[in-house]
Coordinates of C-alpha atoms in Angstrom, one line a residue:
Chain A
X1 CA 91.2 -71.9 23.0
X2 CA 91.1 -70.4 19.4
X3 CA 91.6 -66.7 18.8
X4 CA 88.6 -65.2 17.0
X5 CA 88.8 -62.2 14.7
X6 CA 86.6 -59.7 12.9
X7 CA 87.5 -59.6 9.2
X8 CA 85.8 -58.3 6.0
X9 CA 82.9 -56.0 6.6
X10 CA 80.3 -53.7 5.0
X11 CA 78.1 -50.8 6.0
X12 CA 75.0 -49.7 4.1
X13 CA 74.0 -46.2 5.4
X14 CA 73.2 -42.6 4.6
X15 CA 77.0 -42.1 4.4
X16 CA 77.6 -44.7 1.8
X17 CA 77.1 -48.3 0.7
X18 CA 80.4 -49.8 1.7
X19 CA 82.8 -49.4 4.7
X20 CA 85.4 -47.5 2.8
X21 CA 83.1 -44.7 1.6
X22 CA 81.5 -44.5 5.0
X23 CA 84.9 -44.1 6.7
X24 CA 85.9 -41.6 4.2
X25 CA 82.8 -39.5 5.0
X26 CA 83.5 -39.8 8.8
X27 CA 87.1 -38.8 8.3
X28 CA 85.9 -35.7 6.5
X29 CA 83.5 -34.9 9.3
X30 CA 80.3 -35.4 7.2
X31 CA 77.2 -36.1 9.2
X32 CA 74.6 -38.5 7.9
X33 CA 71.8 -36.9 9.9
X34 CA 69.2 -34.4 8.5
X35 CA 65.7 -33.3 9.1
X36 CA 62.9 -35.2 7.4
X37 CA 59.2 -34.4 6.9
X38 CA 57.5 -37.7 6.3
X39 CA 54.0 -37.9 7.8
X40 CA 53.9 -41.6 7.0
X41 CA 56.5 -42.1 9.7
X42 CA 55.8 -39.3 12.2
X43 CA 53.3 -36.4 12.2
X44 CA 56.0 -33.9 13.1
X45 CA 59.4 -33.3 11.4
X46 CA 62.2 -35.5 12.8
X47 CA 66.0 -35.7 12.5
X48 CA 67.3 -39.0 11.2
X49 CA 69.8 -40.8 8.8
X50 CA 67.9 -42.8 6.1
X51 CA 69.2 -45.0 3.4
X52 CA 68.7 -43.6 -0.1
X53 CA 65.8 -45.7 -1.5
X54 CA 66.7 -45.4 -5.2
X55 CA 70.3 -46.4 -4.6
X56 CA 69.3 -49.3 -2.4
X57 CA 66.9 -50.5 -5.0
X58 CA 69.6 -50.3 -7.7
X59 CA 72.1 -52.2 -5.6
X60 CA 69.5 -54.8 -4.7
X61 CA 68.5 -55.3 -8.3
X62 CA 72.2 -55.9 -9.1
X63 CA 72.0 -59.0 -7.0
X64 CA 69.4 -60.5 -9.4
X65 CA 66.8 -61.5 -6.8
X66 CA 64.4 -64.2 -7.8
X67 CA 61.7 -63.3 -5.2
X68 CA 60.3 -60.3 -3.4
X69 CA 62.1 -58.9 -0.4
X70 CA 61.1 -56.3 2.2
X71 CA 63.1 -53.1 2.6
X72 CA 65.0 -54.4 5.6
X73 CA 65.8 -57.6 3.7
X74 CA 67.1 -55.6 0.8
X75 CA 69.4 -53.6 3.1
X76 CA 70.7 -56.8 4.7
X77 CA 71.2 -58.6 1.4
X78 CA 73.1 -55.7 -0.2
X79 CA 75.3 -55.4 2.9
X80 CA 76.0 -59.1 3.3
X81 CA 76.6 -59.8 -0.4
X82 CA 79.5 -57.3 -0.3
X83 CA 81.0 -58.9 2.8
X84 CA 80.7 -62.4 1.4
X85 CA 82.2 -61.5 -1.9
X86 CA 85.1 -59.7 -0.2
X87 CA 85.7 -62.8 1.9
X88 CA 85.7 -65.0 -1.1
X89 CA 84.6 -68.1 0.9
X90 CA 82.4 -71.0 0.0
X91 CA 79.4 -71.1 2.4
X92 CA 80.0 -74.7 3.6
X93 CA 78.6 -76.5 6.7
X94 CA 81.3 -74.9 8.9
X95 CA 80.0 -71.4 8.1
X96 CA 77.3 -70.0 10.2
X97 CA 74.9 -67.0 9.9
X98 CA 73.9 -64.7 12.7
X99 CA 71.2 -62.0 12.2
X100 CA 71.0 -59.1 14.7
X101 CA 67.9 -56.9 14.8
X102 CA 65.7 -55.2 17.3
X103 CA 62.5 -55.0 15.3
X104 CA 63.1 -56.8 12.0
X105 CA 60.3 -56.4 9.5
X106 CA 58.0 -54.6 11.9
X107 CA 56.7 -52.4 9.1
X108 CA 54.7 -55.3 7.7
X109 CA 52.2 -54.7 10.5
X110 CA 51.3 -51.4 8.8
X111 CA 47.9 -51.6 7.0
X112 CA 49.2 -50.8 3.6
X113 CA 52.1 -53.3 3.6
X114 CA 52.2 -55.6 0.6
X115 CA 53.8 -58.4 2.7
X116 CA 51.8 -60.8 4.9
X117 CA 51.9 -60.3 8.6
X118 CA 53.8 -63.5 9.0
X119 CA 56.9 -61.7 7.6
X120 CA 57.2 -60.0 11.0
X121 CA 58.3 -63.3 12.6
X122 CA 62.1 -62.9 12.8
X123 CA 62.6 -66.5 11.7
X124 CA 61.0 -65.6 8.3
X125 CA 63.5 -62.8 7.9
X126 CA 66.3 -65.3 8.8
X127 CA 65.0 -67.8 6.2
X128 CA 65.0 -65.1 3.5
X129 CA 68.7 -64.2 4.1
X130 CA 69.8 -67.8 4.6
X131 CA 68.1 -69.1 1.4
X132 CA 69.3 -66.1 -0.7
X133 CA 72.9 -66.9 -0.1
X134 CA 72.6 -70.6 0.4
X135 CA 73.9 -70.9 4.0
X136 CA 73.6 -74.6 5.1
X137 CA 72.0 -73.9 8.5
X138 CA 69.2 -71.7 9.6
X139 CA 70.2 -68.2 10.8
X140 CA 70.8 -67.7 14.5
X141 CA 68.8 -64.6 15.4
X142 CA 69.8 -62.3 18.3
X143 CA 67.2 -59.8 19.4
X144 CA 68.3 -58.1 22.6
X145 CA 67.2 -54.5 22.3
X146 CA 69.9 -52.0 21.6
X147 CA 72.8 -54.2 22.6
X148 CA 71.9 -56.8 19.9
X149 CA 74.6 -55.7 17.4
X150 CA 77.5 -55.9 19.8
X151 CA 76.1 -58.9 21.6
X152 CA 76.0 -60.7 18.2
X153 CA 79.8 -60.3 18.0
X154 CA 80.1 -62.0 21.5
X155 CA 77.7 -64.7 20.4
X156 CA 79.7 -65.4 17.2
X157 CA 82.9 -65.7 19.2
X158 CA 81.3 -68.1 21.7
X159 CA 79.7 -70.3 19.0
X160 CA 83.1 -70.6 17.2
X161 CA 84.9 -71.4 20.5
X162 CA 82.4 -74.0 21.3
X163 CA 83.2 -75.7 18.0
X164 CA 79.8 -75.1 16.3
X165 CA 81.3 -73.2 13.4
X166 CA 84.8 -72.2 12.1
X167 CA 83.4 -68.8 10.8
X168 CA 80.2 -66.9 11.1
X169 CA 78.8 -64.0 9.0
X170 CA 76.9 -61.5 11.0
X171 CA 74.4 -59.1 9.4
X172 CA 72.7 -56.5 11.6
X173 CA 69.9 -54.1 10.5
X174 CA 67.0 -52.0 11.7
X175 CA 64.9 -49.4 9.9
X176 CA 63.4 -46.0 10.6
X177 CA 59.7 -46.9 10.9
X178 CA 56.4 -45.4 12.2
X179 CA 56.5 -48.0 15.0
X180 CA 59.9 -46.9 16.3
X181 CA 59.6 -43.1 15.8
X182 CA 56.2 -42.9 17.4
X183 CA 57.5 -44.8 20.5
X184 CA 60.6 -42.6 21.0
X185 CA 58.5 -39.6 20.3
X186 CA 56.0 -40.7 23.0
X187 CA 58.9 -40.9 25.4
X188 CA 59.7 -37.3 24.4
X189 CA 63.2 -38.4 23.7
X190 CA 63.7 -37.2 20.1
X191 CA 65.9 -34.3 19.2
X192 CA 65.1 -32.2 16.1
X193 CA 68.8 -31.4 15.7
X194 CA 71.6 -33.8 15.0
X195 CA 72.3 -35.3 18.4
X196 CA 75.3 -34.1 20.6
X197 CA 76.2 -37.0 22.9
X198 CA 77.7 -36.1 26.3
X199 CA 77.4 -32.4 25.5
X200 CA 75.9 -30.0 28.0
X201 CA 73.6 -28.7 25.2
X202 CA 72.3 -32.1 24.2
X203 CA 68.6 -32.3 23.5
X204 CA 67.9 -36.0 22.9
X205 CA 68.2 -38.9 20.5
X206 CA 67.9 -39.3 16.8
X207 CA 66.8 -42.6 15.3
X208 CA 68.7 -43.7 12.1
X209 CA 68.9 -46.8 9.9
X210 CA 71.8 -49.0 8.7
X211 CA 72.6 -52.5 7.7
X212 CA 76.1 -53.7 8.7
X213 CA 77.8 -57.0 8.2
X214 CA 81.1 -58.7 9.1
X215 CA 82.9 -62.0 8.9
X216 CA 83.9 -63.5 12.2
X217 CA 86.5 -66.2 11.9
X218 CA 89.2 -68.2 13.8
X219 CA 91.3 -68.7 10.6
X220 CA 94.1 -66.2 10.3
X221 CA 94.1 -66.9 6.5
X222 CA 90.7 -65.3 6.2
X223 CA 91.6 -61.9 7.6
X224 CA 91.3 -58.5 6.0
X225 CA 94.0 -55.8 6.4
X226 CA 91.8 -54.0 9.0
X227 CA 91.1 -57.2 11.1
X228 CA 91.1 -57.2 14.8
X229 CA 91.0 -59.9 17.5
X230 CA 88.2 -60.1 19.9
X231 CA 90.1 -60.3 23.2
X232 CA 87.3 -59.9 25.8
X233 CA 83.5 -59.7 26.0
X234 CA 80.9 -59.6 28.6
X235 CA 77.3 -58.6 29.2
X236 CA 75.5 -57.6 32.5
X237 CA 72.0 -56.7 33.4
X238 CA 71.4 -53.7 35.7
X239 CA 68.6 -55.5 37.5
X240 CA 67.2 -52.1 38.3
X241 CA 64.7 -50.7 35.7
X242 CA 63.3 -51.9 32.4
X243 CA 63.5 -48.5 30.6
X244 CA 65.6 -46.2 32.8
X245 CA 69.4 -46.4 32.9
X246 CA 71.0 -47.4 36.2
X247 CA 71.9 -44.4 38.4
X248 CA 75.2 -46.1 39.4
X249 CA 76.0 -47.5 35.9
X250 CA 76.2 -50.9 37.6
X251 CA 75.6 -53.2 34.7
X252 CA 77.9 -51.3 32.3
X253 CA 80.6 -51.0 35.0
X254 CA 80.5 -54.7 35.7
X255 CA 80.6 -55.8 32.1
X256 CA 83.6 -53.5 31.3
X257 CA 85.4 -55.1 34.3
X258 CA 84.6 -58.6 33.2
X259 CA 85.6 -58.0 29.5
X260 CA 89.0 -56.5 30.7
X261 CA 89.6 -59.3 33.0
X262 CA 89.0 -61.9 30.3
X263 CA 91.3 -60.0 27.8
X264 CA 94.3 -60.1 30.2
X265 CA 95.2 -56.5 29.3
X266 CA 95.4 -53.6 31.6
X267 CA 93.0 -50.7 31.4
X268 CA 95.8 -48.3 30.6
X269 CA 96.3 -50.3 27.4
X270 CA 92.8 -49.3 26.1
X271 CA 93.6 -46.6 23.5
X272 CA 90.0 -45.7 22.6
X273 CA 86.4 -46.2 23.7
X274 CA 83.5 -46.2 21.3
X275 CA 80.7 -45.4 23.7
X276 CA 76.9 -45.9 23.4
X277 CA 76.2 -42.1 23.7
X278 CA 72.6 -41.8 22.6
X279 CA 72.5 -38.1 23.8
X280 CA 69.6 -38.6 26.1
X281 CA 70.1 -37.0 29.5
X282 CA 70.1 -40.2 31.6
X283 CA 72.0 -42.5 29.3
X284 CA 75.0 -40.3 28.8
X285 CA 75.1 -39.5 32.5
X286 CA 75.0 -43.2 33.4
X287 CA 77.9 -43.9 31.0
X288 CA 80.0 -41.2 32.6
X289 CA 79.5 -42.8 36.0
X290 CA 80.3 -46.3 34.8
X291 CA 83.5 -45.2 32.9
X292 CA 84.7 -43.2 35.8
X293 CA 84.1 -46.1 38.2
X294 CA 86.1 -48.3 35.8
X295 CA 89.0 -45.8 35.8
X296 CA 88.5 -45.0 32.2
X297 CA 87.6 -41.3 32.4
X298 CA 90.8 -40.2 30.7
X299 CA 90.6 -42.6 27.7
X300 CA 89.6 -40.9 24.4
X301 CA 86.0 -41.6 23.7
X302 CA 83.4 -40.8 21.0
X303 CA 79.8 -41.6 20.2
X304 CA 79.2 -42.4 16.6
X305 CA 75.5 -41.7 17.1
X306 CA 76.5 -38.2 16.2
X307 CA 76.9 -39.4 12.5
X308 CA 74.0 -41.8 12.2
X309 CA 71.7 -41.4 15.2
X310 CA 70.8 -44.5 17.1
X311 CA 70.5 -47.4 14.6
X312 CA 69.1 -49.8 17.3
X313 CA 70.0 -53.5 16.8
X314 CA 72.6 -52.5 14.2
X315 CA 74.3 -49.8 16.1
X316 CA 76.7 -52.0 18.1
X317 CA 78.0 -53.8 14.9
X318 CA 78.1 -50.5 12.9
X319 CA 80.2 -48.8 15.6
X320 CA 82.5 -51.8 16.0
X321 CA 83.2 -51.8 12.3
X322 CA 84.0 -48.1 12.3
X323 CA 86.2 -48.8 15.4
X324 CA 88.3 -51.4 13.5
X325 CA 88.8 -49.0 10.7
X326 CA 89.8 -46.3 13.2
X327 CA 92.5 -48.6 14.5
X328 CA 93.6 -49.5 11.0
X329 CA 93.9 -45.9 10.1
X330 CA 95.4 -44.9 13.5
X331 CA 92.8 -42.1 13.6
X332 CA 90.5 -41.1 16.4
X333 CA 87.2 -39.8 14.9
X334 CA 85.6 -36.7 16.3
X335 CA 82.4 -37.0 18.4
X336 CA 80.5 -34.6 16.1
X337 CA 78.7 -31.5 17.6
X338 CA 80.3 -32.0 21.0
X339 CA 81.2 -28.7 22.7
X340 CA 81.2 -28.8 26.5
X341 CA 80.9 -31.7 28.8
X342 CA 77.4 -32.1 30.2
X343 CA 77.7 -35.1 32.5
X344 CA 78.7 -35.3 36.2
X345 CA 81.9 -37.2 35.8
X346 CA 85.0 -36.4 33.7
X347 CA 85.2 -37.8 30.2
X348 CA 87.8 -37.4 27.4
X349 CA 85.5 -36.7 24.4
X350 CA 87.3 -36.6 21.1
X351 CA 86.6 -33.1 19.7
X352 CA 88.6 -33.2 16.6
X353 CA 89.5 -36.1 14.2
X354 CA 93.2 -36.7 15.0
X355 CA 95.9 -39.2 14.0
X356 CA 97.2 -41.3 16.9
X357 CA 98.8 -44.7 17.2
X358 CA 96.0 -46.9 18.5
X359 CA 96.0 -50.7 19.0
X360 CA 93.1 -51.6 21.3
X361 CA 89.6 -50.3 21.7
X362 CA 86.5 -50.9 23.8
X363 CA 83.0 -50.9 22.4
X364 CA 80.1 -50.6 24.8
X365 CA 76.3 -50.5 24.4
X366 CA 73.3 -50.3 26.8
X367 CA 69.6 -50.8 26.2
X368 CA 66.1 -51.3 27.4
X369 CA 65.6 -54.2 29.7
X370 CA 68.7 -53.2 31.7
X371 CA 71.1 -54.7 29.2
X372 CA 74.7 -53.7 28.8
X373 CA 77.5 -55.3 26.7
X374 CA 81.2 -54.5 26.4
X375 CA 83.7 -56.0 23.9
X376 CA 87.4 -55.4 23.6
X377 CA 89.2 -55.5 20.3
X378 CA 93.0 -55.6 19.5
X379 CA 94.7 -54.9 16.2
X380 CA 96.2 -57.9 14.5
X381 CA 99.9 -57.2 14.4
Chain B
X1 CA 78.3 -82.1 22.7
X2 CA 80.2 -82.4 26.0
X3 CA 78.2 -83.5 29.0
X4 CA 80.1 -81.8 31.8
X5 CA 76.9 -79.9 32.9
X6 CA 73.6 -80.9 34.3
X7 CA 70.0 -79.7 34.4
X8 CA 69.2 -78.9 38.1
X9 CA 65.5 -78.3 37.7
X10 CA 62.8 -77.1 35.2
X11 CA 59.4 -75.6 35.1
X12 CA 56.5 -75.5 32.6
X13 CA 53.6 -73.1 32.1
X14 CA 51.1 -74.3 29.6
X15 CA 47.3 -75.0 29.3
X16 CA 46.4 -73.5 32.6
X17 CA 49.0 -75.6 34.5
X18 CA 52.3 -74.6 36.2
X19 CA 54.7 -77.4 37.2
X20 CA 58.2 -77.7 38.6
X21 CA 60.2 -80.8 37.8
X22 CA 57.0 -82.4 36.4
X23 CA 55.0 -81.8 39.6
X24 CA 51.9 -79.5 39.3
X25 CA 52.0 -76.5 41.6
X26 CA 49.1 -74.6 40.1
X27 CA 46.1 -75.6 38.0
X28 CA 43.0 -73.8 36.8
X29 CA 40.1 -74.6 34.5
X30 CA 40.4 -71.1 33.0
X31 CA 41.7 -71.1 29.4
X32 CA 42.1 -67.4 28.5
X33 CA 45.7 -66.1 29.1
X34 CA 44.8 -63.2 31.4
X35 CA 42.6 -65.0 33.9
X36 CA 45.1 -67.8 34.1
X37 CA 47.9 -65.4 34.9
X38 CA 45.8 -63.5 37.4
X39 CA 44.8 -66.7 39.3
X40 CA 48.4 -68.0 39.2
X41 CA 49.7 -64.7 40.6
X42 CA 47.2 -64.9 43.5
X43 CA 48.2 -68.5 44.4
X44 CA 52.0 -68.2 43.8
X45 CA 53.3 -64.7 44.2
X46 CA 53.5 -62.6 47.3
X47 CA 52.8 -58.9 46.8
X48 CA 54.6 -57.8 43.6
X49 CA 52.1 -55.3 42.1
X50 CA 54.6 -54.5 39.3
X51 CA 53.4 -57.8 37.8
X52 CA 50.2 -56.2 36.6
X53 CA 52.1 -53.6 34.6
X54 CA 53.9 -56.2 32.6
X55 CA 53.0 -57.4 29.1
X56 CA 51.9 -61.0 28.5
X57 CA 55.4 -62.3 27.6
X58 CA 57.0 -60.8 30.8
X59 CA 54.1 -62.2 33.0
X60 CA 54.6 -65.6 31.5
X61 CA 58.4 -65.7 32.0
X62 CA 58.1 -64.1 35.4
X63 CA 55.7 -66.7 36.8
X64 CA 57.8 -69.6 35.3
X65 CA 60.9 -68.2 36.9
X66 CA 59.1 -67.5 40.2
X67 CA 58.3 -71.1 40.8
X68 CA 61.6 -72.4 39.5
X69 CA 63.9 -70.0 41.5
X70 CA 61.9 -70.1 44.7
X71 CA 64.6 -72.0 46.6
X72 CA 67.5 -70.7 44.5
X73 CA 70.1 -68.6 46.4
X74 CA 72.8 -68.4 43.8
X75 CA 72.6 -65.0 42.0
X76 CA 75.5 -65.8 39.7
X77 CA 73.1 -67.0 37.0
X78 CA 73.2 -66.1 33.3
X79 CA 70.0 -66.0 31.2
X80 CA 69.6 -67.5 27.7
X81 CA 66.1 -67.1 26.5
X82 CA 64.3 -67.9 23.2
X83 CA 61.0 -67.9 21.5
X84 CA 59.2 -67.8 18.1
X85 CA 57.1 -64.6 18.2
X86 CA 59.6 -62.3 19.9
X87 CA 57.4 -59.5 21.3
X88 CA 54.8 -59.6 18.4
X89 CA 51.9 -60.2 20.8
X90 CA 52.6 -56.7 22.3
X91 CA 53.8 -55.2 19.0
X92 CA 50.4 -55.8 17.4
X93 CA 48.6 -53.9 20.2
X94 CA 51.1 -51.1 19.9
X95 CA 50.8 -50.9 16.1
X96 CA 47.0 -50.6 16.4
X97 CA 47.5 -47.6 18.8
X98 CA 49.3 -45.6 16.0
X99 CA 47.5 -46.9 12.9
X100 CA 45.9 -43.6 11.9
X101 CA 46.0 -40.0 12.9
X102 CA 42.5 -40.0 14.4
X103 CA 43.3 -42.9 16.7
X104 CA 46.8 -42.1 17.6
X105 CA 47.6 -43.0 21.2
X106 CA 51.2 -44.4 21.4
X107 CA 51.9 -45.3 25.0
X108 CA 55.5 -45.3 26.4
X109 CA 54.4 -47.9 28.9
X110 CA 53.4 -50.3 26.1
X111 CA 56.2 -49.3 23.8
X112 CA 58.9 -50.4 26.3
X113 CA 57.5 -53.9 26.2
X114 CA 57.9 -54.2 22.4
X115 CA 61.2 -56.0 23.1
X116 CA 61.4 -59.7 24.0
X117 CA 64.4 -59.3 26.3
X118 CA 62.4 -57.1 28.7
X119 CA 61.1 -60.4 30.1
X120 CA 64.7 -61.2 31.2
X121 CA 64.9 -57.6 32.6
X122 CA 61.9 -58.2 34.8
X123 CA 63.2 -61.5 36.1
X124 CA 66.6 -59.9 36.8
X125 CA 65.0 -57.1 38.8
X126 CA 62.8 -59.5 40.8
X127 CA 65.6 -61.9 41.7
X128 CA 68.4 -59.2 41.7
X129 CA 70.5 -61.1 39.2
X130 CA 73.2 -59.0 37.5
X131 CA 74.2 -61.4 34.7
X132 CA 74.8 -62.2 31.1
X133 CA 71.6 -62.0 29.0
X134 CA 70.9 -63.1 25.5
X135 CA 67.6 -63.5 23.6
X136 CA 67.4 -65.8 20.6
X137 CA 64.5 -66.0 18.2
X138 CA 63.8 -69.2 16.2
X139 CA 60.9 -70.8 14.4
X140 CA 60.5 -73.6 16.9
X141 CA 62.1 -74.8 20.2
X142 CA 65.6 -75.9 19.5
X143 CA 67.9 -77.0 22.2
X144 CA 71.0 -76.8 20.1
X145 CA 71.6 -73.0 20.0
X146 CA 70.8 -72.7 23.7
X147 CA 73.0 -75.6 24.7
X148 CA 76.1 -74.5 22.7
X149 CA 75.8 -71.0 24.1
X150 CA 75.2 -72.2 27.7
X151 CA 78.2 -74.5 27.6
X152 CA 80.5 -71.7 26.5
X153 CA 79.2 -69.4 29.2
X154 CA 79.9 -72.1 31.8
X155 CA 83.3 -73.1 30.2
X156 CA 84.5 -69.5 30.4
X157 CA 83.1 -69.0 34.0
X158 CA 80.8 -66.2 32.8
X159 CA 78.4 -67.5 35.4
X160 CA 78.0 -70.5 37.8
X161 CA 74.6 -71.4 36.5
X162 CA 72.5 -70.6 33.4
X163 CA 68.7 -70.1 33.3
X164 CA 67.6 -71.2 29.9
X165 CA 64.1 -70.6 28.5
X166 CA 61.6 -71.0 25.8
X167 CA 58.9 -68.4 26.5
X168 CA 56.4 -67.7 23.8
X169 CA 53.0 -65.8 23.7
X170 CA 51.3 -65.4 20.3
X171 CA 47.6 -65.0 19.3
X172 CA 46.3 -66.2 22.6
X173 CA 48.6 -69.3 22.8
X174 CA 51.3 -69.4 25.4
X175 CA 54.0 -71.8 26.5
X176 CA 57.0 -71.5 28.9
X177 CA 59.7 -74.0 29.6
X178 CA 62.6 -72.9 31.9
X179 CA 65.5 -74.9 33.2
X180 CA 68.6 -74.2 35.2
X181 CA 71.9 -75.6 34.0
X182 CA 74.8 -76.1 36.5
X183 CA 77.8 -78.2 37.3
X184 CA 75.6 -80.5 39.4
X185 CA 72.1 -81.8 38.9
X186 CA 69.6 -84.5 38.1
X187 CA 69.6 -84.6 34.3
X188 CA 72.5 -84.6 31.8
X189 CA 72.7 -81.3 29.8
X190 CA 72.3 -83.0 26.4
X191 CA 70.1 -82.0 23.5
X192 CA 68.2 -85.3 23.8
X193 CA 67.5 -84.7 27.5
X194 CA 66.6 -81.0 27.0
X195 CA 64.1 -82.0 24.2
X196 CA 62.7 -84.8 26.4
X197 CA 62.0 -82.4 29.3
X198 CA 60.6 -79.8 26.9
X199 CA 58.0 -82.3 25.7
X200 CA 57.3 -83.8 29.1
X201 CA 53.6 -83.4 29.7
X202 CA 52.9 -82.3 33.2
X203 CA 52.0 -85.4 35.2

């Protein structure tokens, strides 16, 4: 079967509007999180990473849009246009589009929204992105809670292997909204400080926003210098609880095992793990159990939530893109704010950004509904 | 599309009727969603009080799976679900609970259901299926994305069987169509056949 690769990519975030500037900020240890007071979103202050509205509007206007777009659509259009132009490919009938989002244009349900409620249907969002760039087929939309972004990578690989497309552009995005913040606040899960995943002093989650996009292709001619091959991927449901992580890490453990088995590599060959690490008590504890069960407790690991917070359906793709740059630069990025381990099983958290020869990494994510996904990537030699 | 796989069985929930392989197993003259679900639960489900905590989408998917998987012993079954409205039916209710500061009552128990894939989570818990899950959203039922994805899962031995679904609740309307794809079965796993079974009116 064909090898499938991640290639050209973009990140639109509080740390920059393209992958290079975001990676530069991460390398310097700059955090994208800060405290906001915005009563339209939440009645109390909250810690978040938000995309600069003026800069977004300017970049969006540069695309010469002919119709009105929602804020999320603007984020996605700005991100995807950069990835498409770097890829320099015609969007023919062999080129697909996948959109990954947890809540899409959920803010149009707010009473003062200038868009009709129908824009909340994810297929409407898909049509906007498809038509803007002129993709031949309708977008395939993946909405699977917080694993959506990384699951979309697995879906793209599977669709290419099945012969549906030769290449697929994925764009993932979610926003900081009243809807999402009120929900996590009702769960009493929000931290007012930048989150500290896996740390014994962690106080909860931050919600952030990004749009991220990537070209997934089987054609070695279409690769970027930082390209990686997708060598294994798997998902597994905990079948335990719809909102609480499994106490045994069952689903995460199983999907790591399955992804490794598919890849044909050995666990000792995994150089780096990009964890989910939301900095809630139960999630981080669950991950430590799953990684320990999988024999990966010594592998260097970080959670990039410490730079952006949890960006929901975009997080898995965002963190995969940062991971491929990490491989390309042979640099392990620090898990910001981490001091002392605060989970029951041993973990090797990356405290300081360090140079190291790394070739293979594992990305994992877990989410509501008991969902877990693991994908293994290998540097293209 | 290759035809190495087959549809073992299928179920429909629509217009107050629940059927398996075209045979009606429950029928009511009720038309409103909630009484239909309540009556169907009483007739078809043995003691699962969690059902009443679920949102409408999960209830619908749960019942359609309940009748379809009744005699299914294989737990190695992936789930590939789809719909049009995602979780909008629940999202609207949640949004109205936070619309202004004088009527601000966000409920964690409602918020958790503002994700369409929770429906697969509920079915996974009920049937103890630890498997691949993926939820696709599209503007109308389309067999193509489901069948491509399902074939690849089976080709790569990600699961022995795949439970595919269209499960949609929106503005009082509801419709569920579930089918199990496997290496053996009655119907060829082709787009034409899937579309035919989707449209099959319960007889």
